[in-house]
Amino acid sequence: MPNTILMGAQWGDEGKGKVIDVLTSQADVIVRYQGGSNAGHTVIAEGKKYVLHLIPSGILHPGKQCVIGNGVVMDPFDLLKEIDMLRGYGIEPDGRLFISDRTHMVMQWHRALDKADEAHRSHDKKIGTTGRGIGPAYSAKMGRSGFRVGDLLRPDFLDRVSEMCVSTNLRLSKWGAELLDIDTLLKDYAKLADILKPYITDTVVFINAADRAGKSILLEGAQGTMLDIDFGTYPFVTSSNPTAGGACTGSGLSPRRIDRVVGVIKCYTTRVGSGPFPTELADATGEHLRQKGGEFGATTGRPRRCGWYDAVVARYSAMVNGVDFWAMTKLDVLDEQPTLKICVAYRRDDGHIYETFPADLSALERCTPVYEEMPGWMTDTSKTTRYEELPLKARAYVERLVALSGAARLGILSVGPARETTLRLGI
Ligand code: IMP
């Protein structure tokens, strides 16, 4: 398989876990390049449901090598829980899991600060974070006071942890938030070096050596383009770059070594947390999509906001990421809709038309979606195993989405949660 970046094209939860799982069969090395345990990649394989937050789902495939790249922020205690969970299923990560020595860690105080910061924002300023410490961990990285995985092996590690706990407690006490129990934290952190040492690797060298040896590399993103710190609906975003550019900075593989970009996109739209969502349906249709699509957060269990497909988002995403192939997911969720709406542009109250996503969120508040309508197919598509078997109206809908969403071709269409319901069209 060519070296591939796989990224989310909307607000996350596009079904990347399933598409990654399918493409993994052709890859040798699977690299997670950003985000942290805010993500939840769900894979259903042989009747079992696995939810992975940090470790690439490639680990479910025997013999595949999996890397947690330098662009990730990793909570080491979450990682240990995930390793235990895998062992509980009889999957052994030892010898196949590699963690970059440059990966920053989400430290316990980052979680405390994430929650305290959200609690102190006024209602309209809340981001609706997952509370997993992601923002504070990336802030520490950029502020050059972060803790990297490689630091676990340094003799001054616990002294630095202790200093940081003391200064964080001063901040937390000003907010009236619960303080860190420094002694317990120090004991917990003291155990980590020995447990994690076997996984700690210079993964930049590892990934590039694999590439030179002709192995194929799958770079997997978490979240999605509209949650990107640069290109998303700032400030209602996550603190990393889920977009394709983040795959190179988050792994150390050069852009010149990337062969193709696969964008995962749902046949409708969802979002968790606060922030603009132009095609949101706050009605019975939105509720139907939520129930039928199981649209509840894999990490926090929060109900996802649901709405019509937004081709403005798709077009913007295709441009920012250079999407070559779409992997479209969850078509079957639309099986009961007599009429489908597709947003093709946004119209501002003064008549201005937006065909790609504007940076200015206040302009968005003055916009309404311009919709096209298509007839629904009113047929169960969830057992389909070949594209040609789909009802003509369902194919027409998918083909219209592709035509409206930039130059990318349709590579995968998914019509249900299991591996078998992933229709492959030339990738
Ligand atoms: P954070 O990443 O926890 O800081 O949260 C920032 C925003 O990104 C919030 O709106 C979250 O709901 C959203 N978010 C973070 N991770 C995911 C994800 O995996 N899927 C969907 N939304 C996410």
Short mmCIF file of C-alpha atoms and ligand atoms in Angstrom, two decimals, residues 11-14 16 32 35-41 114 118 126-136 138 222-224 227 235-240 270-275 297-300 302 304-305, ligand 1:
data_model
loop_
_atom_site.label_atom_id
_atom_site.label_comp_id
_atom_site.label_asym_id
_atom_site.label_seq_id
_atom_site.Cartn_x
_atom_site.Cartn_y
_atom_site.Cartn_z
CA TRP A 11 -15.78 17.57 13.52
CA GLY A 12 -14.40 14.14 14.43
CA ASP A 13 -16.35 10.90 14.92
CA GLU A 14 -16.49 10.27 11.18
CA LYS A 16 -12.11 6.68 11.23
CA ARG A 32 -1.03 7.90 15.39
CA GLY A 35 -4.43 14.23 19.84
CA GLY A 36 -4.59 12.14 22.97
CA SER A 37 -7.13 10.17 24.93
CA ASN A 38 -9.76 12.73 23.93
CA ALA A 39 -10.21 10.47 20.87
CA GLY A 40 -12.14 7.24 20.81
CA HIS A 41 -11.69 4.94 17.84
CA ASP A 114 -8.53 21.43 31.92
CA GLU A 118 -13.80 24.86 31.71
CA LYS A 126 -17.26 26.95 27.27
CA ILE A 127 -15.44 24.75 24.72
CA GLY A 128 -17.02 21.53 25.97
CA THR A 129 -13.63 19.79 26.19
CA THR A 130 -13.38 16.10 26.99
CA GLY A 131 -11.64 17.01 30.27
CA ARG A 132 -8.67 14.78 29.36
CA GLY A 133 -6.05 17.51 29.84
CA ILE A 134 -5.41 17.95 26.12
CA GLY A 135 -5.34 21.78 25.94
CA PRO A 136 -3.07 22.24 28.97
CA TYR A 138 -0.28 21.16 24.32
CA ALA A 222 -7.82 11.69 15.47
CA GLN A 223 -10.63 14.28 15.69
CA GLY A 224 -11.24 16.18 12.43
CA LEU A 227 -11.52 20.84 15.22
CA PRO A 235 -11.68 28.75 19.65
CA PHE A 236 -14.14 25.80 19.65
CA VAL A 237 -11.44 23.37 18.57
CA THR A 238 -8.97 20.89 19.98
CA SER A 239 -5.35 21.93 20.57
CA SER A 240 -3.61 20.00 17.78
CA THR A 270 -22.17 15.52 13.78
CA ARG A 271 -20.31 17.51 16.40
CA VAL A 272 -19.73 17.13 20.16
CA GLY A 273 -19.03 20.08 22.41
CA SER A 274 -19.78 23.75 21.75
CA GLY A 275 -19.30 25.88 18.68
CA GLY A 297 -19.32 10.14 22.32
CA ALA A 298 -16.97 7.12 22.50
CA THR A 299 -14.88 8.96 25.13
CA THR A 300 -17.39 10.95 27.19
CA ARG A 302 -22.16 12.80 25.49
CA ARG A 304 -23.57 14.24 19.61
CA ARG A 305 -25.27 17.12 17.82
P1 IMP B 1 -10.40 18.67 23.89
O1 IMP B 1 -9.77 18.04 22.68
O2 IMP B 1 -10.74 17.67 24.98
O3 IMP B 1 -9.63 19.84 24.38
O4 IMP B 1 -11.83 19.26 23.42
C1 IMP B 1 -11.93 20.33 22.50
C2 IMP B 1 -13.13 20.13 21.56
O5 IMP B 1 -12.85 19.03 20.69
C3 IMP B 1 -14.44 19.80 22.27
O6 IMP B 1 -15.51 20.35 21.54
C4 IMP B 1 -14.50 18.27 22.19
O7 IMP B 1 -15.82 17.79 22.25
C5 IMP B 1 -13.90 18.06 20.80
N1 IMP B 1 -13.29 16.73 20.66
C6 IMP B 1 -12.13 16.30 21.19
N2 IMP B 1 -11.89 15.03 20.80
C7 IMP B 1 -12.90 14.66 20.00
C8 IMP B 1 -13.19 13.47 19.26
O8 IMP B 1 -12.45 12.48 19.24
N3 IMP B 1 -14.34 13.49 18.54
C9 IMP B 1 -15.16 14.58 18.49
N4 IMP B 1 -14.93 15.70 19.16
C10 IMP B 1 -13.80 15.75 19.90
#
